[in-house]
mmCIF file of C-alpha atoms in Angstrom:
data_model
loop_
_atom_site.group_PDB
_atom_site.id
_atom_site.type_symbol
_atom_site.label_atom_id
_atom_site.label_comp_id
_atom_site.label_asym_id
_atom_site.label_seq_id
_atom_site.Cartn_x
_atom_site.Cartn_y
_atom_site.Cartn_z
ATOM 1 C CA MET D 1 -2.599 197.575 105.816
ATOM 2 C CA LYS D 2 -4.502 197.569 102.520
ATOM 3 C CA ILE D 3 -3.009 200.922 101.545
ATOM 4 C CA THR D 4 0.492 199.779 102.499
ATOM 5 C CA LEU D 5 0.203 196.560 100.508
ATOM 6 C CA LYS D 6 -1.094 198.502 97.522
ATOM 7 C CA LYS D 7 1.948 200.763 97.602
ATOM 8 C CA ILE D 8 4.380 197.872 97.914
ATOM 9 C CA GLY D 9 5.168 196.128 94.651
ATOM 10 C CA PRO D 10 8.648 195.888 93.107
ATOM 11 C CA GLY D 11 10.174 195.056 96.513
ATOM 12 C CA LEU D 12 8.025 191.937 96.751
ATOM 13 C CA LEU D 13 8.796 191.051 93.143
ATOM 14 C CA PHE D 14 12.453 191.251 94.164
ATOM 15 C CA ALA D 15 11.681 188.944 97.089
ATOM 16 C CA GLY D 16 9.765 186.598 94.797
ATOM 17 C CA ALA D 17 12.738 186.358 92.447
ATOM 18 C CA ALA D 18 15.251 186.027 95.285
ATOM 19 C CA ILE D 19 13.463 183.562 97.568
ATOM 20 C CA GLY D 20 13.856 180.471 95.467
ATOM 21 C CA VAL D 21 16.912 178.339 94.761
ATOM 22 C CA SER D 22 19.067 180.490 97.053
ATOM 23 C CA HIS D 23 16.739 179.820 99.974
ATOM 24 C CA LEU D 24 14.978 176.502 99.357
ATOM 25 C CA VAL D 25 18.094 174.782 98.000
ATOM 26 C CA GLN D 26 21.278 176.619 98.991
ATOM 27 C CA SER D 27 20.334 177.856 102.482
ATOM 28 C CA THR D 28 18.764 174.537 103.429
ATOM 29 C CA ARG D 29 21.831 172.667 102.159
ATOM 30 C CA ALA D 30 24.138 175.044 104.081
ATOM 31 C CA GLY D 31 22.277 174.242 107.282
ATOM 32 C CA ALA D 32 22.227 170.519 106.556
ATOM 33 C CA ASP D 33 25.989 170.359 105.846
ATOM 34 C CA PHE D 34 27.374 172.975 108.270
ATOM 35 C CA GLY D 35 24.674 173.545 110.880
ATOM 36 C CA PHE D 36 24.640 177.242 111.766
ATOM 37 C CA GLY D 37 28.329 177.459 110.803
ATOM 38 C CA LEU D 38 27.734 179.510 107.641
ATOM 39 C CA LEU D 39 25.365 182.018 109.227
ATOM 40 C CA TRP D 40 28.199 184.561 109.028
ATOM 41 C CA ALA D 41 28.379 184.130 105.247
ATOM 42 C CA LEU D 42 24.635 184.596 104.816
ATOM 43 C CA LEU D 43 24.533 187.795 106.868
ATOM 44 C CA LEU D 44 27.771 189.216 105.471
ATOM 45 C CA VAL D 45 26.876 188.753 101.815
ATOM 46 C CA ASN D 46 23.429 190.281 102.412
ATOM 47 C CA LEU D 47 25.059 193.286 104.061
ATOM 48 C CA PHE D 48 27.654 193.840 101.338
ATOM 49 C CA LYS D 49 25.227 193.308 98.447
ATOM 50 C CA TYR D 50 22.585 195.604 99.944
ATOM 51 C CA PRO D 51 23.673 198.941 98.415
ATOM 52 C CA PHE D 52 24.046 197.537 94.896
ATOM 53 C CA PHE D 53 20.527 196.080 94.936
ATOM 54 C CA GLN D 54 19.117 199.265 96.444
ATOM 55 C CA PHE D 55 20.679 201.407 93.711
ATOM 56 C CA GLY D 56 18.270 199.870 91.172
ATOM 57 C CA PRO D 57 15.001 201.295 92.544
ATOM 58 C CA ARG D 58 16.821 204.389 93.851
ATOM 59 C CA TYR D 59 18.093 205.320 90.377
ATOM 60 C CA ALA D 60 14.861 204.422 88.555
ATOM 61 C CA SER D 61 12.584 206.400 90.875
ATOM 62 C CA ALA D 62 14.956 209.397 91.014
ATOM 63 C CA THR D 63 15.520 209.651 87.249
ATOM 64 C CA GLY D 64 12.490 207.997 85.655
ATOM 65 C CA GLU D 65 14.712 205.628 83.689
ATOM 66 C CA SER D 66 16.117 202.136 84.201
ATOM 67 C CA LEU D 67 19.641 201.168 85.153
ATOM 68 C CA LEU D 68 20.078 200.062 81.536
ATOM 69 C CA ASP D 69 19.570 203.654 80.375
ATOM 70 C CA GLY D 70 22.183 204.642 82.933
ATOM 71 C CA TYR D 71 24.601 201.976 81.712
ATOM 72 C CA LYS D 72 24.361 203.438 78.207
ATOM 73 C CA LYS D 73 25.261 206.866 79.604
ATOM 74 C CA LEU D 74 28.374 205.321 81.150
ATOM 75 C CA GLY D 75 29.370 204.085 77.697
ATOM 76 C CA LYS D 76 28.063 201.634 75.114
ATOM 77 C CA PRO D 77 30.691 198.982 76.041
ATOM 78 C CA VAL D 78 29.078 198.730 79.500
ATOM 79 C CA LEU D 79 25.718 197.966 77.927
ATOM 80 C CA ILE D 80 27.300 195.450 75.528
ATOM 81 C CA ALA D 81 28.993 193.726 78.483
ATOM 82 C CA TYR D 82 25.617 193.506 80.245
ATOM 83 C CA PHE D 83 24.015 192.016 77.128
ATOM 84 C CA ILE D 84 26.729 189.343 76.837
ATOM 85 C CA LEU D 85 26.665 188.431 80.546
ATOM 86 C CA THR D 86 22.873 188.216 80.611
ATOM 87 C CA PHE D 87 22.677 186.126 77.455
ATOM 88 C CA ALA D 88 25.354 183.787 78.847
ATOM 89 C CA THR D 89 23.554 183.210 82.150
ATOM 90 C CA MET D 90 19.815 183.673 81.666
ATOM 91 C CA PHE D 91 19.137 180.221 80.166
ATOM 92 C CA THR D 92 21.022 178.400 82.931
ATOM 93 C CA ILE D 93 19.346 180.453 85.657
ATOM 94 C CA GLN D 94 15.868 179.949 84.197
ATOM 95 C CA THR D 95 16.461 176.214 83.812
ATOM 96 C CA ALA D 96 17.786 175.922 87.369
ATOM 97 C CA VAL D 97 14.715 177.541 88.947
ATOM 98 C CA THR D 98 12.255 175.778 86.633
ATOM 99 C CA ILE D 99 13.690 172.322 87.264
ATOM 100 C CA VAL D 100 13.309 172.753 91.037
ATOM 101 C CA THR D 101 9.726 173.955 90.553
ATOM 102 C CA ALA D 102 8.958 170.943 88.359
ATOM 103 C CA GLY D 103 10.551 168.614 90.910
ATOM 104 C CA ILE D 104 8.341 169.984 93.698
ATOM 105 C CA ALA D 105 5.261 169.726 91.463
ATOM 106 C CA THR D 106 6.067 166.071 90.743
ATOM 107 C CA SER D 107 6.513 165.357 94.446
ATOM 108 C CA LEU D 108 3.397 167.275 95.475
ATOM 109 C CA PHE D 109 0.934 166.089 92.844
ATOM 110 C CA GLY D 110 2.251 162.558 92.370
ATOM 111 C CA ASP D 111 3.052 160.826 89.112
ATOM 112 C CA ILE D 112 0.273 162.465 87.116
ATOM 113 C CA PHE D 113 2.931 163.840 84.770
ATOM 114 C CA SER D 114 6.649 163.285 84.365
ATOM 115 C CA ILE D 115 9.067 166.015 85.445
ATOM 116 C CA GLU D 116 9.602 166.840 81.757
ATOM 117 C CA ILE D 117 5.880 167.410 81.211
ATOM 118 C CA TRP D 118 5.666 169.477 84.404
ATOM 119 C CA THR D 119 8.452 171.714 83.121
ATOM 120 C CA VAL D 120 6.552 172.465 79.922
ATOM 121 C CA ILE D 121 3.273 173.008 81.831
ATOM 122 C CA ILE D 122 4.884 175.410 84.333
ATOM 123 C CA LEU D 123 6.556 177.455 81.606
ATOM 124 C CA ALA D 124 3.289 177.561 79.628
ATOM 125 C CA ILE D 125 1.354 178.839 82.664
ATOM 126 C CA CYS D 126 4.012 181.484 83.329
ATOM 127 C CA LEU D 127 3.851 182.583 79.693
ATOM 128 C CA LEU D 128 0.069 182.895 79.901
ATOM 129 C CA VAL D 129 0.212 184.965 83.100
ATOM 130 C CA LEU D 130 2.860 187.321 81.719
ATOM 131 C CA LEU D 131 1.496 187.768 78.204
ATOM 132 C CA VAL D 132 -2.177 188.104 79.231
ATOM 133 C CA GLY D 133 -2.125 189.478 82.790
ATOM 134 C CA LYS D 134 1.147 191.411 82.399
ATOM 135 C CA TYR D 135 2.660 193.442 85.255
ATOM 136 C CA LYS D 136 -0.594 194.114 87.154
ATOM 137 C CA LEU D 137 -1.382 190.410 87.601
ATOM 138 C CA LEU D 138 2.246 189.674 88.480
ATOM 139 C CA ASP D 139 2.162 192.422 91.134
ATOM 140 C CA LYS D 140 -1.026 191.089 92.748
ATOM 141 C CA LEU D 141 -0.071 187.422 92.576
ATOM 142 C CA ILE D 142 3.332 187.866 94.201
ATOM 143 C CA LYS D 143 1.879 189.453 97.354
ATOM 144 C CA LEU D 144 -0.251 186.410 98.109
ATOM 145 C CA ILE D 145 2.657 184.054 97.418
ATOM 146 C CA ILE D 146 5.140 185.873 99.675
ATOM 147 C CA ILE D 147 2.676 186.114 102.587
ATOM 148 C CA THR D 148 1.879 182.377 102.318
ATOM 149 C CA LEU D 149 5.551 181.460 102.160
ATOM 150 C CA THR D 150 6.538 183.627 105.116
ATOM 151 C CA LEU D 151 3.827 182.290 107.437
ATOM 152 C CA SER D 152 4.466 178.637 106.543
ATOM 153 C CA THR D 153 8.263 178.894 106.829
ATOM 154 C CA ILE D 154 8.280 180.715 110.181
ATOM 155 C CA THR D 155 5.761 178.170 111.519
ATOM 156 C CA ALA D 156 8.023 175.301 110.410
ATOM 157 C CA VAL D 157 11.043 176.864 112.134
ATOM 158 C CA CYS D 158 9.099 177.316 115.398
ATOM 159 C CA PHE D 159 8.069 173.649 115.378
ATOM 160 C CA ALA D 160 11.624 172.563 114.540
ATOM 161 C CA LEU D 161 12.979 174.562 117.476
ATOM 162 C CA GLY D 162 10.319 173.073 119.749
ATOM 163 C CA ASN D 163 11.312 169.528 118.747
ATOM 164 C CA LYS D 164 15.050 170.115 119.207
ATOM 165 C CA THR D 165 16.267 168.487 122.404
ATOM 166 C CA GLN D 166 20.030 168.851 121.965
ATOM 167 C CA ALA D 167 21.987 172.066 122.464
ATOM 168 C CA ILE D 168 22.350 174.192 119.322
ATOM 169 C CA SER D 169 25.879 175.222 118.325
ATOM 170 C CA PHE D 170 26.425 178.591 116.685
ATOM 171 C CA GLN D 171 30.154 178.091 116.148
ATOM 172 C CA GLN D 172 31.075 179.654 112.813
ATOM 173 C CA ILE D 173 33.065 177.747 110.177
ATOM 174 C CA LEU D 174 35.398 178.792 107.360
ATOM 175 C CA PRO D 175 35.351 176.040 104.705
ATOM 176 C CA GLY D 176 38.795 174.630 103.948
ATOM 177 C CA ASP D 177 38.819 172.167 101.053
ATOM 178 C CA SER D 178 38.017 172.940 97.423
ATOM 179 C CA ILE D 179 34.558 171.310 97.479
ATOM 180 C CA GLU D 180 33.490 173.273 100.541
ATOM 181 C CA ILE D 181 34.882 176.525 99.108
ATOM 182 C CA ALA D 182 33.013 175.917 95.832
ATOM 183 C CA PHE D 183 29.813 175.493 97.848
ATOM 184 C CA LEU D 184 30.519 178.669 99.848
ATOM 185 C CA ILE D 185 30.944 180.657 96.615
ATOM 186 C CA ALA D 186 27.765 179.135 95.176
ATOM 187 C CA PHE D 187 25.908 179.825 98.431
ATOM 188 C CA MET D 188 26.892 183.497 98.402
ATOM 189 C CA GLY D 189 26.461 183.771 94.627
ATOM 190 C CA TRP D 190 22.679 183.591 94.870
ATOM 191 C CA MET D 191 22.268 184.897 98.406
ATOM 192 C CA PRO D 192 19.910 186.622 98.435
ATOM 193 C CA ALA D 193 20.040 186.784 94.620
ATOM 194 C CA PRO D 194 22.350 187.525 91.671
ATOM 195 C CA LEU D 195 23.236 191.231 91.506
ATOM 196 C CA ASP D 196 21.780 191.634 88.028
ATOM 197 C CA ILE D 197 18.351 191.571 89.703
ATOM 198 C CA SER D 198 19.063 195.237 90.494
ATOM 199 C CA VAL D 199 18.474 195.867 86.777
ATOM 200 C CA TRP D 200 15.203 193.946 86.899
ATOM 201 C CA HIS D 201 14.151 195.908 89.965
ATOM 202 C CA SER D 202 14.706 199.213 88.170
ATOM 203 C CA LEU D 203 12.479 198.018 85.305
ATOM 204 C CA TRP D 204 9.765 196.839 87.724
ATOM 205 C CA THR D 205 9.922 200.223 89.493
ATOM 206 C CA LEU D 206 9.135 201.977 86.216
ATOM 207 C CA GLU D 207 6.281 199.531 85.544
ATOM 208 C CA LYS D 208 4.911 200.291 89.018
ATOM 209 C CA GLU D 209 4.883 203.995 88.144
ATOM 210 C CA LYS D 210 3.011 203.272 84.913
ATOM 211 C CA SER D 211 0.337 201.220 86.689
ATOM 212 C CA SER D 212 -0.013 203.146 89.966
ATOM 213 C CA GLY D 213 1.229 206.683 89.352
ATOM 214 C CA LYS D 214 4.221 208.451 90.874
ATOM 215 C CA PHE D 215 6.562 206.204 92.866
ATOM 216 C CA SER D 216 8.890 208.552 94.777
ATOM 217 C CA PRO D 217 12.496 207.585 95.605
ATOM 218 C CA LYS D 218 11.569 207.514 99.302
ATOM 219 C CA SER D 219 8.686 205.101 98.637
ATOM 220 C CA ALA D 220 10.825 203.011 96.288
ATOM 221 C CA ILE D 221 13.594 202.608 98.879
ATOM 222 C CA PHE D 222 11.066 201.728 101.617
ATOM 223 C CA ASP D 223 9.455 199.206 99.286
ATOM 224 C CA PHE D 224 12.861 197.701 98.534
ATOM 225 C CA ASN D 225 13.815 197.489 102.221
ATOM 226 C CA VAL D 226 10.625 195.566 103.028
ATOM 227 C CA GLY D 227 11.421 192.969 100.370
ATOM 228 C CA TYR D 228 15.127 192.813 101.239
ATOM 229 C CA ILE D 229 14.620 192.338 104.974
ATOM 230 C CA GLY D 230 12.103 189.621 104.163
ATOM 231 C CA THR D 231 14.644 187.730 102.048
ATOM 232 C CA ILE D 232 17.207 187.864 104.878
ATOM 233 C CA ILE D 233 14.744 186.589 107.481
ATOM 234 C CA LEU D 234 13.651 183.712 105.256
ATOM 235 C CA GLY D 235 17.258 182.927 104.306
ATOM 236 C CA VAL D 236 18.071 182.481 108.009
ATOM 237 C CA ALA D 237 14.853 180.465 108.453
ATOM 238 C CA PHE D 238 15.721 177.975 105.699
ATOM 239 C CA LEU D 239 19.284 177.650 106.997
ATOM 240 C CA ALA D 240 17.835 176.975 110.450
ATOM 241 C CA LEU D 241 15.529 174.268 109.077
ATOM 242 C CA GLY D 242 18.457 172.516 107.434
ATOM 243 C CA ALA D 243 20.510 172.792 110.623
ATOM 244 C CA LEU D 244 17.743 171.694 112.993
ATOM 245 C CA VAL D 245 16.433 168.775 110.942
ATOM 246 C CA MET D 246 19.262 167.414 108.772
ATOM 247 C CA PHE D 247 22.602 168.468 110.296
ATOM 248 C CA GLU D 248 24.558 165.392 111.496
ATOM 249 C CA SER D 249 21.616 163.173 110.544
ATOM 250 C CA GLY D 250 23.618 161.292 107.928
ATOM 251 C CA GLU D 251 21.231 162.464 105.194
ATOM 252 C CA THR D 252 22.437 164.298 102.105
ATOM 253 C CA PHE D 253 20.415 166.047 99.425
ATOM 254 C CA SER D 254 20.013 164.316 96.079
ATOM 255 C CA PRO D 255 21.096 166.058 92.840
ATOM 256 C CA SER D 256 17.888 164.790 91.212
ATOM 257 C CA ALA D 257 15.083 167.375 91.119
ATOM 258 C CA GLY D 258 12.342 164.904 92.054
ATOM 259 C CA ALA D 259 14.287 163.234 94.875
ATOM 260 C CA PHE D 260 15.411 166.603 96.253
ATOM 261 C CA ALA D 261 11.807 167.855 96.320
ATOM 262 C CA ASN D 262 10.719 164.763 98.264
ATOM 263 C CA GLN D 263 13.517 165.286 100.800
ATOM 264 C CA LEU D 264 12.609 168.950 101.145
ATOM 265 C CA LEU D 265 8.923 168.269 101.811
ATOM 266 C CA ASP D 266 9.756 165.424 104.187
ATOM 267 C CA MET D 267 11.978 167.812 106.138
ATOM 268 C CA TYR D 268 9.053 170.161 106.698
ATOM 269 C CA THR D 269 6.471 167.509 107.514
ATOM 270 C CA LYS D 270 8.855 165.766 109.911
ATOM 271 C CA ASN D 271 8.372 168.760 112.194
ATOM 272 C CA LEU D 272 4.819 169.819 111.416
ATOM 273 C CA GLY D 273 3.310 166.370 110.937
ATOM 274 C CA LYS D 274 1.842 164.545 107.946
ATOM 275 C CA TRP D 275 -1.255 166.740 108.040
ATOM 276 C CA ALA D 276 0.884 169.660 106.860
ATOM 277 C CA TYR D 277 2.353 167.925 103.796
ATOM 278 C CA VAL D 278 -0.019 169.517 101.281
ATOM 279 C CA PHE D 279 0.085 172.944 102.951
ATOM 280 C CA ILE D 280 3.870 173.059 103.067
ATOM 281 C CA GLY D 281 4.154 171.503 99.640
ATOM 282 C CA ILE D 282 1.983 174.213 98.133
ATOM 283 C CA ALA D 283 4.046 176.868 99.937
ATOM 284 C CA ALA D 284 7.287 175.385 98.559
ATOM 285 C CA PHE D 285 5.781 175.088 95.096
ATOM 286 C CA THR D 286 4.448 178.648 95.054
ATOM 287 C CA THR D 287 7.851 179.882 96.231
ATOM 288 C CA MET D 288 9.629 178.304 93.300
ATOM 289 C CA PHE D 289 6.780 179.136 90.937
ATOM 290 C CA SER D 290 7.132 182.810 91.867
ATOM 291 C CA THR D 291 10.855 182.647 91.093
ATOM 292 C CA THR D 292 10.210 180.934 87.768
ATOM 293 C CA LEU D 293 7.541 183.506 86.948
ATOM 294 C CA THR D 294 9.556 186.598 87.907
ATOM 295 C CA THR D 295 12.751 185.470 86.180
ATOM 296 C CA LEU D 296 10.809 184.565 83.026
ATOM 297 C CA ASP D 297 9.419 188.106 83.046
ATOM 298 C CA ALA D 298 12.573 190.002 83.993
ATOM 299 C CA SER D 299 15.247 188.583 81.696
ATOM 300 C CA PRO D 300 13.228 189.150 78.483
ATOM 301 C CA ARG D 301 12.179 192.599 79.747
ATOM 302 C CA ALA D 302 15.845 193.490 80.341
ATOM 303 C CA MET D 303 17.050 192.003 77.049
ATOM 304 C CA ALA D 304 14.327 193.804 75.076
ATOM 305 C CA LYS D 305 15.314 197.105 76.669
ATOM 306 C CA THR D 306 19.034 196.437 76.115
ATOM 307 C CA THR D 307 18.453 195.569 72.459
ATOM 308 C CA GLN D 308 16.410 198.744 72.028
ATOM 309 C CA LEU D 309 19.185 200.899 73.542
ATOM 310 C CA LEU D 310 21.919 199.236 71.489
ATOM 311 C CA LEU D 311 20.041 199.528 68.196
ATOM 312 C CA GLY D 312 18.700 203.007 68.924
ATOM 313 C CA HIS D 313 15.028 202.273 68.259
ATOM 314 C CA ILE D 314 12.160 200.337 69.811
ATOM 315 C CA LEU D 315 11.749 196.819 68.493
ATOM 316 C CA LYS D 316 8.163 195.770 67.865
ATOM 317 C CA ASN D 317 7.312 192.790 70.099
ATOM 318 C CA GLY D 318 10.843 192.785 71.569
ATOM 319 C CA TYR D 319 9.587 191.429 74.903
ATOM 320 C CA LEU D 320 7.606 188.680 73.167
ATOM 321 C CA PHE D 321 10.635 187.713 71.073
ATOM 322 C CA TRP D 322 12.944 187.365 74.081
ATOM 323 C CA ILE D 323 10.443 185.571 76.303
ATOM 324 C CA LEU D 324 9.887 182.954 73.591
ATOM 325 C CA ILE D 325 13.655 182.580 73.063
ATOM 326 C CA LEU D 326 14.159 182.099 76.800
ATOM 327 C CA THR D 327 11.312 179.582 77.091
ATOM 328 C CA ILE D 328 12.521 177.473 74.159
ATOM 329 C CA GLY D 329 16.153 177.637 75.348
ATOM 330 C CA THR D 330 15.126 176.589 78.859
ATOM 331 C CA ILE D 331 13.252 173.542 77.575
ATOM 332 C CA ILE D 332 16.196 172.485 75.381
ATOM 333 C CA ILE D 333 18.720 172.803 78.241
ATOM 334 C CA PHE D 334 16.355 171.017 80.609
ATOM 335 C CA PHE D 335 16.082 167.923 78.420
ATOM 336 C CA PHE D 336 19.880 167.681 78.298
ATOM 337 C CA PHE D 337 20.495 168.270 82.023
ATOM 338 C CA ALA D 338 17.317 167.007 83.726
ATOM 339 C CA SER D 339 19.250 164.540 85.903
ATOM 340 C CA GLU D 340 21.972 167.041 86.824
ATOM 341 C CA MET D 341 20.064 169.567 88.918
ATOM 342 C CA GLY D 342 22.912 169.893 91.430
ATOM 343 C CA LEU D 343 25.485 170.633 88.714
ATOM 344 C CA LEU D 344 23.141 173.049 86.955
ATOM 345 C CA ILE D 345 22.509 175.057 90.118
ATOM 346 C CA LYS D 346 26.218 175.079 91.005
ATOM 347 C CA VAL D 347 27.169 176.440 87.574
ATOM 348 C CA ALA D 348 24.457 179.113 87.682
ATOM 349 C CA THR D 349 25.279 180.279 91.208
ATOM 350 C CA ILE D 350 29.060 180.390 90.673
ATOM 351 C CA LEU D 351 28.581 182.388 87.463
ATOM 352 C CA SER D 352 26.366 184.777 89.395
ATOM 353 C CA PHE D 353 28.988 185.297 92.082
ATOM 354 C CA LEU D 354 31.855 185.802 89.642
ATOM 355 C CA THR D 355 29.882 188.429 87.699
ATOM 356 C CA ALA D 356 28.771 190.225 90.883
ATOM 357 C CA PRO D 357 31.797 192.615 91.012
ATOM 358 C CA PHE D 358 30.907 193.904 87.529
ATOM 359 C CA TYR D 359 27.369 194.852 88.571
ATOM 360 C CA ALA D 360 28.521 196.209 91.933
ATOM 361 C CA ILE D 361 31.078 198.545 90.341
ATOM 362 C CA ILE D 362 28.905 199.908 87.523
ATOM 363 C CA ASN D 363 25.882 200.390 89.812
ATOM 364 C CA TYR D 364 28.043 202.301 92.281
ATOM 365 C CA VAL D 365 29.679 204.429 89.576
ATOM 366 C CA LEU D 366 26.280 205.258 88.060
ATOM 367 C CA ILE D 367 24.509 206.173 91.298
ATOM 368 C CA SER D 368 27.457 208.369 92.357
ATOM 369 C CA SER D 369 27.725 210.150 89.001
ATOM 370 C CA GLN D 370 26.181 213.304 87.573
ATOM 371 C CA HIS D 371 23.520 211.132 85.926
ATOM 372 C CA THR D 372 21.818 210.741 89.333
ATOM 373 C CA PRO D 373 20.178 213.797 90.960
ATOM 374 C CA LYS D 374 22.419 215.016 93.786
ATOM 375 C CA ALA D 375 19.687 214.595 96.399
ATOM 376 C CA TRP D 376 19.507 210.869 95.728
ATOM 377 C CA ARG D 377 23.168 209.992 95.476
ATOM 378 C CA PRO D 378 24.444 207.679 98.250
ATOM 379 C CA THR D 379 25.020 208.959 101.781
ATOM 380 C CA LYS D 380 28.501 208.729 103.322
ATOM 381 C CA VAL D 381 27.523 205.510 105.095
ATOM 382 C CA LEU D 382 26.224 203.991 101.851
ATOM 383 C CA HIS D 383 29.388 205.117 100.038
ATOM 384 C CA LEU D 384 31.524 203.376 102.669
ATOM 385 C CA LEU D 385 29.418 200.214 102.609
ATOM 386 C CA SER D 386 29.631 200.171 98.801
ATOM 387 C CA VAL D 387 33.430 200.350 98.837
ATOM 388 C CA PHE D 388 33.650 197.540 101.409
ATOM 389 C CA GLY D 389 31.139 195.558 99.360
ATOM 390 C CA ILE D 390 33.149 195.871 96.149
ATOM 391 C CA VAL D 391 36.355 194.846 97.942
ATOM 392 C CA PHE D 392 34.519 191.880 99.496
ATOM 393 C CA LEU D 393 33.041 190.644 96.193
ATOM 394 C CA VAL D 394 36.277 191.081 94.225
ATOM 395 C CA SER D 395 38.369 189.403 96.947
ATOM 396 C CA PHE D 396 36.118 186.364 97.177
ATOM 397 C CA SER D 397 36.032 185.995 93.385
ATOM 398 C CA ILE D 398 39.848 186.080 93.219
ATOM 399 C CA TRP D 399 40.064 183.615 96.132
ATOM 400 C CA TYR D 400 37.828 181.192 94.282
ATOM 401 C CA LEU D 401 39.696 181.531 90.970
ATOM 402 C CA ILE D 402 43.188 181.006 92.425
ATOM 403 C CA TYR D 403 42.367 178.379 95.048
#
């Protein structure tokens, strides 16, 4: 087990980035509002996004370069488009995950600090970890966090099932009105994560090679599958918690970060008992902290690399520059939208879904091109799944825009 855990790395970083708002907030809300009625959406979007996420570590391990290097080979306009899309979304995404983390911290540790102070403290701790400990500390820390989260969440689901006395309905639902459709798009937008995480994953794969030696394509794909399957299982688990505890209860989630965190922790402890409040609270906090930490690392890493490729030379302290820009921008946005967590998350998730076809298409074109060694280009099954996935993502985006 020790050897296996040592080999696994970027896949769990992917899980750490993915298992956050999409699971704690969106999946739980889907269960609370629709019961198990949107289980089809969760499973379908995970299936159709799978190849495009997998192409990140596949390409990086097969070529020794990131997806961003590949994007440049497809043409500079592709890289410019990535830069613009990332710059347009990274502040909103970082603020969305940080505000939930701060809300849980406020709920868990009481009124020691305000949610504004907690936001600054959390970002400062993340900065310290990333600038001092760098990738190696991030790699080690995420393993402990994911194991803790998995055990606590599965335990909560088992207790919730044990306390359920009424029959459970698995009838699937297709949302009809504009509000429900907007939620469906938002739900799938970050389930299990935005597609640009494939770029992050390719960068983490290269960092893994630097710190641990050769990371073969076979190992990279196995590592990815472990993390991806874990995100699906936990996505279903959080949806189940919302369905088992809150569906048809008359309760609705608050758009306020602090109030939402209280509701979330109460939902867990209602099934496990008051004794579990701290345990579950720490699990929920570490989940969101891991997302805050990984996104704060990945976006600056990607932007530094993109800037380097566009300018044609390495920028000194490029990572430091972008991580400070992201941190400052996050704090500014937070102080303007602190009371609008629900709106902030909705905007971020919808933007992620609408940009998904772009990443799906360029990842597929790159992995199928001459820039990828023939042995590691997609199989016929993966080709077919990719085509269906692109059609699915484009169709849903058009449906949302014209509805």
